[in-house]
Amino acid sequence: MKIQLLPSTIENGQVTNKQHLSCFVIDDRVTIDAGSLAMSTNETQKEQIRDVILTHAHIDHIAGLPLFIDDLFANIVKPLEIYATNEVIKILQEDIFNWDVYPNFAELENENGVVLKYCPFEVGEIFDSEHLKIKAINVNHKVPAVGFVISDGKSKIAFTGDTAEMDEFWNVINDELNLKALLIECAFPNRLGELADISHHMTPCILEKELKKFEHKDCPIYAINLKPMYHDEIVKELNDLNVKNLNIFEVDKVYEI
């Protein structure tokens, strides 16, 4: 399984390792979230990606979705399929693809037919997306949000998306066999713990406590979704933890897992 965090932040004309938007591409065919989907995909990815799986509907996780469909509208043969909970699909329909903010692509067709299809899933359900099998798990965010266990039949990863302290997620992934990686959020530095609590995110101190619930002790762990304004501060605090196998997931790097 190949997984890549698409770049989304430019400083002084250069792409940086900071992350304003969240969009993870798996095997150049499926994305988890769509923050920079239109802006940072390469030509191969634009041709192949027709499945978009959403953790939740905050703007940094969906910003590139309307533009991606817009860019490819005339050439779409296989409809773009959006996999999400019913709560997230309702938000997209009422607040994004509502003709006021952006066209309702679900009502439109090109010469090949339908261009957008919603694929709702339930928490706890295992569903197929391209070559992947995906299990949705509740996490603890300010809005309805899920994490995932993702398998291609050879490799298996766990992915939290945005979350604060949680138990259900750990209970599920601790029962998984042969887990090859955990991608887990850490959005704020320790000094902003109160803001992290209010917004349901993690700091390095919170993450350290949460990882004690993780029973796959030899599994590589990657911190994701670091707020860009505090990136360097969070990285230092994470490194200071000296947690075994904990690394920062690098922007634009293709990981073979």
PDB file of N, CA, C and O in Angstrom, residues 132-198:
ATOM      1  N   LEU A 132      -9.647  -1.626  -1.872  1.00  0.00           N
ATOM      2  CA  LEU A 132      -9.488  -1.547  -0.427  1.00  0.00           C
ATOM      3  C   LEU A 132     -10.737  -2.023   0.307  1.00  0.00           C
ATOM      4  O   LEU A 132     -11.864  -1.856  -0.180  1.00  0.00           O
ATOM      5  N   LYS A 133     -10.515  -2.569   1.506  1.00  0.00           N
ATOM      6  CA  LYS A 133     -11.603  -2.828   2.450  1.00  0.00           C
ATOM      7  C   LYS A 133     -11.403  -1.891   3.632  1.00  0.00           C
ATOM      8  O   LYS A 133     -10.303  -1.790   4.184  1.00  0.00           O
ATOM      9  N   ILE A 134     -12.473  -1.206   4.014  1.00  0.00           N
ATOM     10  CA  ILE A 134     -12.369  -0.126   4.980  1.00  0.00           C
ATOM     11  C   ILE A 134     -13.427  -0.296   6.065  1.00  0.00           C
ATOM     12  O   ILE A 134     -14.610  -0.518   5.760  1.00  0.00           O
ATOM     13  N   LYS A 135     -12.989  -0.185   7.304  1.00  0.00           N
ATOM     14  CA  LYS A 135     -13.896  -0.240   8.449  1.00  0.00           C
ATOM     15  C   LYS A 135     -13.940   1.144   9.095  1.00  0.00           C
ATOM     16  O   LYS A 135     -12.907   1.725   9.410  1.00  0.00           O
ATOM     17  N   ALA A 136     -15.139   1.671   9.287  1.00  0.00           N
ATOM     18  CA  ALA A 136     -15.307   2.990   9.901  1.00  0.00           C
ATOM     19  C   ALA A 136     -15.463   2.847  11.411  1.00  0.00           C
ATOM     20  O   ALA A 136     -16.178   1.958  11.889  1.00  0.00           O
ATOM     21  N   ILE A 137     -14.796   3.752  12.154  1.00  0.00           N
ATOM     22  CA  ILE A 137     -14.802   3.705  13.613  1.00  0.00           C
ATOM     23  C   ILE A 137     -15.087   5.104  14.153  1.00  0.00           C
ATOM     24  O   ILE A 137     -14.471   6.080  13.701  1.00  0.00           O
ATOM     25  N   ASN A 138     -15.962   5.221  15.121  1.00  0.00           N
ATOM     26  CA  ASN A 138     -16.201   6.517  15.753  1.00  0.00           C
ATOM     27  C   ASN A 138     -14.945   7.033  16.433  1.00  0.00           C
ATOM     28  O   ASN A 138     -14.206   6.283  17.082  1.00  0.00           O
ATOM     29  N   VAL A 139     -14.709   8.342  16.282  1.00  0.00           N
ATOM     30  CA  VAL A 139     -13.680   9.022  17.056  1.00  0.00           C
ATOM     31  C   VAL A 139     -14.340  10.180  17.803  1.00  0.00           C
ATOM     32  O   VAL A 139     -15.549  10.379  17.717  1.00  0.00           O
ATOM     33  N   ASN A 140     -13.553  10.951  18.526  1.00  0.00           N
ATOM     34  CA  ASN A 140     -14.090  11.974  19.416  1.00  0.00           C
ATOM     35  C   ASN A 140     -13.709  13.363  18.922  1.00  0.00           C
ATOM     36  O   ASN A 140     -12.688  13.930  19.301  1.00  0.00           O
ATOM     37  N   HIS A 141     -14.544  13.916  18.035  1.00  0.00           N
ATOM     38  CA  HIS A 141     -14.290  15.253  17.503  1.00  0.00           C
ATOM     39  C   HIS A 141     -15.476  16.150  17.835  1.00  0.00           C
ATOM     40  O   HIS A 141     -16.488  15.697  18.385  1.00  0.00           O
ATOM     41  N   LYS A 142     -15.370  17.414  17.486  1.00  0.00           N
ATOM     42  CA  LYS A 142     -16.427  18.373  17.819  1.00  0.00           C
ATOM     43  C   LYS A 142     -17.696  18.118  17.011  1.00  0.00           C
ATOM     44  O   LYS A 142     -18.799  18.494  17.426  1.00  0.00           O
ATOM     45  N   VAL A 143     -17.540  17.500  15.858  1.00  0.00           N
ATOM     46  CA  VAL A 143     -18.661  17.154  14.977  1.00  0.00           C
ATOM     47  C   VAL A 143     -18.606  15.650  14.727  1.00  0.00           C
ATOM     48  O   VAL A 143     -17.605  15.002  15.037  1.00  0.00           O
ATOM     49  N   PRO A 144     -19.675  15.058  14.173  1.00  0.00           N
ATOM     50  CA  PRO A 144     -19.596  13.632  13.847  1.00  0.00           C
ATOM     51  C   PRO A 144     -18.399  13.351  12.946  1.00  0.00           C
ATOM     52  O   PRO A 144     -18.227  13.967  11.888  1.00  0.00           O
ATOM     53  N   ALA A 145     -17.550  12.412  13.369  1.00  0.00           N
ATOM     54  CA  ALA A 145     -16.315  12.117  12.642  1.00  0.00           C
ATOM     55  C   ALA A 145     -15.953  10.662  12.858  1.00  0.00           C
ATOM     56  O   ALA A 145     -16.309  10.054  13.875  1.00  0.00           O
ATOM     57  N   VAL A 146     -15.230  10.130  11.903  1.00  0.00           N
ATOM     58  CA  VAL A 146     -14.812   8.731  11.984  1.00  0.00           C
ATOM     59  C   VAL A 146     -13.338   8.606  11.633  1.00  0.00           C
ATOM     60  O   VAL A 146     -12.763   9.450  10.941  1.00  0.00           O
ATOM     61  N   GLY A 147     -12.753   7.520  12.148  1.00  0.00           N
ATOM     62  CA  GLY A 147     -11.463   7.050  11.687  1.00  0.00           C
ATOM     63  C   GLY A 147     -11.690   5.757  10.927  1.00  0.00           C
ATOM     64  O   GLY A 147     -12.831   5.294  10.765  1.00  0.00           O
ATOM     65  N   PHE A 148     -10.586   5.145  10.475  1.00  0.00           N
ATOM     66  CA  PHE A 148     -10.726   3.956   9.643  1.00  0.00           C
ATOM     67  C   PHE A 148      -9.633   2.932   9.935  1.00  0.00           C
ATOM     68  O   PHE A 148      -8.528   3.280  10.342  1.00  0.00           O
ATOM     69  N   VAL A 149      -9.959   1.672   9.676  1.00  0.00           N
ATOM     70  CA  VAL A 149      -8.960   0.638   9.426  1.00  0.00           C
ATOM     71  C   VAL A 149      -9.028   0.346   7.933  1.00  0.00           C
ATOM     72  O   VAL A 149     -10.107   0.074   7.394  1.00  0.00           O
ATOM     73  N   ILE A 150      -7.883   0.425   7.260  1.00  0.00           N
ATOM     74  CA  ILE A 150      -7.831   0.325   5.803  1.00  0.00           C
ATOM     75  C   ILE A 150      -6.915  -0.830   5.421  1.00  0.00           C
ATOM     76  O   ILE A 150      -5.764  -0.887   5.862  1.00  0.00           O
ATOM     77  N   SER A 151      -7.401  -1.737   4.576  1.00  0.00           N
ATOM     78  CA  SER A 151      -6.616  -2.902   4.170  1.00  0.00           C
ATOM     79  C   SER A 151      -6.667  -3.082   2.658  1.00  0.00           C
ATOM     80  O   SER A 151      -7.723  -2.909   2.041  1.00  0.00           O
ATOM     81  N   ASP A 152      -5.519  -3.440   2.079  1.00  0.00           N
ATOM     82  CA  ASP A 152      -5.478  -3.800   0.663  1.00  0.00           C
ATOM     83  C   ASP A 152      -5.296  -5.298   0.476  1.00  0.00           C
ATOM     84  O   ASP A 152      -5.007  -5.771  -0.638  1.00  0.00           O
ATOM     85  N   GLY A 153      -5.462  -6.070   1.550  1.00  0.00           N
ATOM     86  CA  GLY A 153      -5.291  -7.507   1.496  1.00  0.00           C
ATOM     87  C   GLY A 153      -3.891  -7.959   1.849  1.00  0.00           C
ATOM     88  O   GLY A 153      -3.670  -9.133   2.183  1.00  0.00           O
ATOM     89  N   LYS A 154      -2.932  -7.025   1.801  1.00  0.00           N
ATOM     90  CA  LYS A 154      -1.545  -7.320   2.170  1.00  0.00           C
ATOM     91  C   LYS A 154      -1.121  -6.494   3.380  1.00  0.00           C
ATOM     92  O   LYS A 154      -0.482  -6.993   4.290  1.00  0.00           O
ATOM     93  N   SER A 155      -1.469  -5.215   3.333  1.00  0.00           N
ATOM     94  CA  SER A 155      -1.128  -4.298   4.422  1.00  0.00           C
ATOM     95  C   SER A 155      -2.391  -3.731   5.033  1.00  0.00           C
ATOM     96  O   SER A 155      -3.430  -3.633   4.370  1.00  0.00           O
ATOM     97  N   LYS A 156      -2.274  -3.320   6.298  1.00  0.00           N
ATOM     98  CA  LYS A 156      -3.422  -2.766   7.011  1.00  0.00           C
ATOM     99  C   LYS A 156      -2.938  -1.589   7.859  1.00  0.00           C
ATOM    100  O   LYS A 156      -1.938  -1.690   8.563  1.00  0.00           O
ATOM    101  N   ILE A 157      -3.647  -0.463   7.771  1.00  0.00           N
ATOM    102  CA  ILE A 157      -3.302   0.707   8.577  1.00  0.00           C
ATOM    103  C   ILE A 157      -4.528   1.187   9.345  1.00  0.00           C
ATOM    104  O   ILE A 157      -5.668   0.927   8.947  1.00  0.00           O
ATOM    105  N   ALA A 158      -4.278   1.913  10.434  1.00  0.00           N
ATOM    106  CA  ALA A 158      -5.332   2.588  11.187  1.00  0.00           C
ATOM    107  C   ALA A 158      -5.133   4.090  11.033  1.00  0.00           C
ATOM    108  O   ALA A 158      -4.001   4.581  11.026  1.00  0.00           O
ATOM    109  N   PHE A 159      -6.238   4.809  10.928  1.00  0.00           N
ATOM    110  CA  PHE A 159      -6.216   6.244  10.613  1.00  0.00           C
ATOM    111  C   PHE A 159      -7.274   6.931  11.468  1.00  0.00           C
ATOM    112  O   PHE A 159      -8.450   6.583  11.394  1.00  0.00           O
ATOM    113  N   THR A 160      -6.855   7.915  12.284  1.00  0.00           N
ATOM    114  CA  THR A 160      -7.829   8.533  13.189  1.00  0.00           C
ATOM    115  C   THR A 160      -8.609   9.683  12.574  1.00  0.00           C
ATOM    116  O   THR A 160      -9.739   9.947  12.973  1.00  0.00           O
ATOM    117  N   GLY A 161      -8.019  10.435  11.618  1.00  0.00           N
ATOM    118  CA  GLY A 161      -8.579  11.741  11.300  1.00  0.00           C
ATOM    119  C   GLY A 161      -8.482  12.629  12.524  1.00  0.00           C
ATOM    120  O   GLY A 161      -7.659  12.409  13.416  1.00  0.00           O
ATOM    121  N   ASP A 162      -9.306  13.663  12.605  1.00  0.00           N
ATOM    122  CA  ASP A 162      -9.293  14.577  13.747  1.00  0.00           C
ATOM    123  C   ASP A 162      -9.993  13.942  14.938  1.00  0.00           C
ATOM    124  O   ASP A 162     -11.099  13.407  14.810  1.00  0.00           O
ATOM    125  N   THR A 163      -9.374  14.058  16.109  1.00  0.00           N
ATOM    126  CA  THR A 163      -9.976  13.462  17.295  1.00  0.00           C
ATOM    127  C   THR A 163      -9.325  13.995  18.562  1.00  0.00           C
ATOM    128  O   THR A 163      -8.219  14.525  18.529  1.00  0.00           O
ATOM    129  N   ALA A 164     -10.032  13.830  19.663  1.00  0.00           N
ATOM    130  CA  ALA A 164      -9.472  14.045  21.000  1.00  0.00           C
ATOM    131  C   ALA A 164      -9.325  12.663  21.643  1.00  0.00           C
ATOM    132  O   ALA A 164      -9.205  11.649  20.948  1.00  0.00           O
ATOM    133  N   GLU A 165      -9.324  12.629  22.989  1.00  0.00           N
ATOM    134  CA  GLU A 165      -9.221  11.342  23.676  1.00  0.00           C
ATOM    135  C   GLU A 165     -10.364  10.423  23.237  1.00  0.00           C
ATOM    136  O   GLU A 165     -11.471  10.880  22.970  1.00  0.00           O
ATOM    137  N   MET A 166     -10.081   9.127  23.175  1.00  0.00           N
ATOM    138  CA  MET A 166     -11.093   8.195  22.675  1.00  0.00           C
ATOM    139  C   MET A 166     -10.842   6.813  23.258  1.00  0.00           C
ATOM    140  O   MET A 166      -9.741   6.514  23.736  1.00  0.00           O
ATOM    141  N   ASP A 167     -11.882   5.983  23.205  1.00  0.00           N
ATOM    142  CA  ASP A 167     -11.774   4.594  23.650  1.00  0.00           C
ATOM    143  C   ASP A 167     -12.224   3.621  22.567  1.00  0.00           C
ATOM    144  O   ASP A 167     -11.576   2.596  22.334  1.00  0.00           O
ATOM    145  N   GLU A 168     -13.333   3.923  21.893  1.00  0.00           N
ATOM    146  CA  GLU A 168     -13.867   2.990  20.904  1.00  0.00           C
ATOM    147  C   GLU A 168     -12.844   2.675  19.819  1.00  0.00           C
ATOM    148  O   GLU A 168     -12.690   1.521  19.407  1.00  0.00           O
ATOM    149  N   PHE A 169     -12.139   3.703  19.350  1.00  0.00           N
ATOM    150  CA  PHE A 169     -11.137   3.501  18.304  1.00  0.00           C
ATOM    151  C   PHE A 169     -10.078   2.500  18.748  1.00  0.00           C
ATOM    152  O   PHE A 169      -9.735   1.560  18.027  1.00  0.00           O
ATOM    153  N   TRP A 170      -9.567   2.694  19.973  1.00  0.00           N
ATOM    154  CA  TRP A 170      -8.530   1.785  20.474  1.00  0.00           C
ATOM    155  C   TRP A 170      -9.061   0.375  20.637  1.00  0.00           C
ATOM    156  O   TRP A 170      -8.364  -0.604  20.333  1.00  0.00           O
ATOM    157  N   ASN A 171     -10.281   0.243  21.113  1.00  0.00           N
ATOM    158  CA  ASN A 171     -10.857  -1.086  21.301  1.00  0.00           C
ATOM    159  C   ASN A 171     -10.922  -1.852  19.984  1.00  0.00           C
ATOM    160  O   ASN A 171     -10.684  -3.068  19.935  1.00  0.00           O
ATOM    161  N   VAL A 172     -11.232  -1.135  18.910  1.00  0.00           N
ATOM    162  CA  VAL A 172     -11.332  -1.785  17.597  1.00  0.00           C
ATOM    163  C   VAL A 172      -9.955  -2.138  17.060  1.00  0.00           C
ATOM    164  O   VAL A 172      -9.700  -3.283  16.663  1.00  0.00           O
ATOM    165  N   ILE A 173      -9.029  -1.182  17.030  1.00  0.00           N
ATOM    166  CA  ILE A 173      -7.758  -1.465  16.355  1.00  0.00           C
ATOM    167  C   ILE A 173      -6.869  -2.398  17.173  1.00  0.00           C
ATOM    168  O   ILE A 173      -6.020  -3.096  16.602  1.00  0.00           O
ATOM    169  N   ASN A 174      -7.063  -2.445  18.474  1.00  0.00           N
ATOM    170  CA  ASN A 174      -6.273  -3.383  19.265  1.00  0.00           C
ATOM    171  C   ASN A 174      -6.609  -4.833  18.937  1.00  0.00           C
ATOM    172  O   ASN A 174      -5.803  -5.737  19.176  1.00  0.00           O
ATOM    173  N   ASP A 175      -7.803  -5.060  18.385  1.00  0.00           N
ATOM    174  CA  ASP A 175      -8.207  -6.407  17.986  1.00  0.00           C
ATOM    175  C   ASP A 175      -7.796  -6.753  16.565  1.00  0.00           C
ATOM    176  O   ASP A 175      -7.987  -7.890  16.117  1.00  0.00           O
ATOM    177  N   GLU A 176      -7.260  -5.770  15.842  1.00  0.00           N
ATOM    178  CA  GLU A 176      -6.839  -6.027  14.469  1.00  0.00           C
ATOM    179  C   GLU A 176      -5.497  -6.759  14.451  1.00  0.00           C
ATOM    180  O   GLU A 176      -4.605  -6.465  15.248  1.00  0.00           O
ATOM    181  N   LEU A 177      -5.346  -7.690  13.517  1.00  0.00           N
ATOM    182  CA  LEU A 177      -4.099  -8.431  13.357  1.00  0.00           C
ATOM    183  C   LEU A 177      -3.226  -7.778  12.285  1.00  0.00           C
ATOM    184  O   LEU A 177      -3.732  -7.208  11.314  1.00  0.00           O
ATOM    185  N   ASN A 178      -1.912  -7.842  12.480  1.00  0.00           N
ATOM    186  CA  ASN A 178      -0.938  -7.426  11.464  1.00  0.00           C
ATOM    187  C   ASN A 178      -1.102  -5.958  11.041  1.00  0.00           C
ATOM    188  O   ASN A 178      -1.038  -5.630   9.854  1.00  0.00           O
ATOM    189  N   LEU A 179      -1.312  -5.106  12.008  1.00  0.00           N
ATOM    190  CA  LEU A 179      -1.423  -3.680  11.717  1.00  0.00           C
ATOM    191  C   LEU A 179      -0.028  -3.134  11.384  1.00  0.00           C
ATOM    192  O   LEU A 179       0.919  -3.306  12.155  1.00  0.00           O
ATOM    193  N   LYS A 180       0.095  -2.453  10.242  1.00  0.00           N
ATOM    194  CA  LYS A 180       1.395  -2.009   9.760  1.00  0.00           C
ATOM    195  C   LYS A 180       1.705  -0.550  10.079  1.00  0.00           C
ATOM    196  O   LYS A 180       2.862  -0.137  10.029  1.00  0.00           O
ATOM    197  N   ALA A 181       0.693   0.247  10.401  1.00  0.00           N
ATOM    198  CA  ALA A 181       0.941   1.652  10.730  1.00  0.00           C
ATOM    199  C   ALA A 181      -0.291   2.250  11.381  1.00  0.00           C
ATOM    200  O   ALA A 181      -1.425   1.849  11.101  1.00  0.00           O
ATOM    201  N   LEU A 182      -0.046   3.238  12.244  1.00  0.00           N
ATOM    202  CA  LEU A 182      -1.101   4.044  12.852  1.00  0.00           C
ATOM    203  C   LEU A 182      -0.828   5.494  12.504  1.00  0.00           C
ATOM    204  O   LEU A 182       0.262   6.022  12.780  1.00  0.00           O
ATOM    205  N   LEU A 183      -1.807   6.148  11.878  1.00  0.00           N
ATOM    206  CA  LEU A 183      -1.736   7.586  11.601  1.00  0.00           C
ATOM    207  C   LEU A 183      -2.701   8.270  12.552  1.00  0.00           C
ATOM    208  O   LEU A 183      -3.911   8.014  12.520  1.00  0.00           O
ATOM    209  N   ILE A 184      -2.167   9.154  13.411  1.00  0.00           N
ATOM    210  CA  ILE A 184      -2.976   9.733  14.479  1.00  0.00           C
ATOM    211  C   ILE A 184      -2.710  11.222  14.596  1.00  0.00           C
ATOM    212  O   ILE A 184      -1.570  11.681  14.470  1.00  0.00           O
ATOM    213  N   GLU A 185      -3.755  11.967  14.830  1.00  0.00           N
ATOM    214  CA  GLU A 185      -3.645  13.424  14.846  1.00  0.00           C
ATOM    215  C   GLU A 185      -2.933  13.967  16.074  1.00  0.00           C
ATOM    216  O   GLU A 185      -2.946  13.354  17.142  1.00  0.00           O
ATOM    217  N   CYS A 186      -2.320  15.137  15.905  1.00  0.00           N
ATOM    218  CA  CYS A 186      -1.783  15.917  17.027  1.00  0.00           C
ATOM    219  C   CYS A 186      -1.763  17.371  16.568  1.00  0.00           C
ATOM    220  O   CYS A 186      -0.802  17.836  15.963  1.00  0.00           O
ATOM    221  N   ALA A 187      -2.825  18.103  16.845  1.00  0.00           N
ATOM    222  CA  ALA A 187      -3.078  19.378  16.190  1.00  0.00           C
ATOM    223  C   ALA A 187      -2.431  20.584  16.859  1.00  0.00           C
ATOM    224  O   ALA A 187      -2.062  21.543  16.184  1.00  0.00           O
ATOM    225  N   PHE A 188      -2.310  20.572  18.193  1.00  0.00           N
ATOM    226  CA  PHE A 188      -1.884  21.767  18.909  1.00  0.00           C
ATOM    227  C   PHE A 188      -0.699  21.477  19.824  1.00  0.00           C
ATOM    228  O   PHE A 188      -0.525  20.344  20.292  1.00  0.00           O
ATOM    229  N   PRO A 189       0.113  22.504  20.124  1.00  0.00           N
ATOM    230  CA  PRO A 189       1.177  22.335  21.120  1.00  0.00           C
ATOM    231  C   PRO A 189       0.589  22.279  22.522  1.00  0.00           C
ATOM    232  O   PRO A 189      -0.570  22.658  22.747  1.00  0.00           O
ATOM    233  N   ASN A 190       1.401  21.845  23.456  1.00  0.00           N
ATOM    234  CA  ASN A 190       0.918  21.665  24.830  1.00  0.00           C
ATOM    235  C   ASN A 190       0.385  22.948  25.449  1.00  0.00           C
ATOM    236  O   ASN A 190      -0.566  22.912  26.238  1.00  0.00           O
ATOM    237  N   ARG A 191       0.972  24.092  25.124  1.00  0.00           N
ATOM    238  CA  ARG A 191       0.544  25.351  25.741  1.00  0.00           C
ATOM    239  C   ARG A 191      -0.876  25.740  25.332  1.00  0.00           C
ATOM    240  O   ARG A 191      -1.503  26.595  25.980  1.00  0.00           O
ATOM    241  N   LEU A 192      -1.404  25.123  24.282  1.00  0.00           N
ATOM    242  CA  LEU A 192      -2.769  25.404  23.841  1.00  0.00           C
ATOM    243  C   LEU A 192      -3.702  24.238  24.178  1.00  0.00           C
ATOM    244  O   LEU A 192      -4.643  23.938  23.453  1.00  0.00           O
ATOM    245  N   GLY A 193      -3.441  23.627  25.322  1.00  0.00           N
ATOM    246  CA  GLY A 193      -4.252  22.493  25.750  1.00  0.00           C
ATOM    247  C   GLY A 193      -5.715  22.828  25.922  1.00  0.00           C
ATOM    248  O   GLY A 193      -6.594  22.013  25.614  1.00  0.00           O
ATOM    249  N   GLU A 194      -6.001  24.036  26.424  1.00  0.00           N
ATOM    250  CA  GLU A 194      -7.404  24.419  26.611  1.00  0.00           C
ATOM    251  C   GLU A 194      -8.120  24.523  25.273  1.00  0.00           C
ATOM    252  O   GLU A 194      -9.268  24.074  25.128  1.00  0.00           O
ATOM    253  N   LEU A 195      -7.456  25.104  24.275  1.00  0.00           N
ATOM    254  CA  LEU A 195      -8.044  25.195  22.941  1.00  0.00           C
ATOM    255  C   LEU A 195      -8.227  23.801  22.336  1.00  0.00           C
ATOM    256  O   LEU A 195      -9.250  23.530  21.692  1.00  0.00           O
ATOM    257  N   ALA A 196      -7.264  22.929  22.560  1.00  0.00           N
ATOM    258  CA  ALA A 196      -7.381  21.551  22.077  1.00  0.00           C
ATOM    259  C   ALA A 196      -8.596  20.867  22.695  1.00  0.00           C
ATOM    260  O   ALA A 196      -9.348  20.165  22.007  1.00  0.00           O
ATOM    261  N   ASP A 197      -8.822  21.085  23.993  1.00  0.00           N
ATOM    262  CA  ASP A 197      -9.975  20.483  24.664  1.00  0.00           C
ATOM    263  C   ASP A 197     -11.285  20.998  24.079  1.00  0.00           C
ATOM    264  O   ASP A 197     -12.206  20.228  23.800  1.00  0.00           O
ATOM    265  N   ILE A 198     -11.368  22.317  23.890  1.00  0.00           N
ATOM    266  CA  ILE A 198     -12.603  22.920  23.383  1.00  0.00           C
ATOM    267  C   ILE A 198     -12.918  22.443  21.969  1.00  0.00           C
ATOM    268  O   ILE A 198     -14.079  22.173  21.629  1.00  0.00           O
TER     269      ILE A 198
END
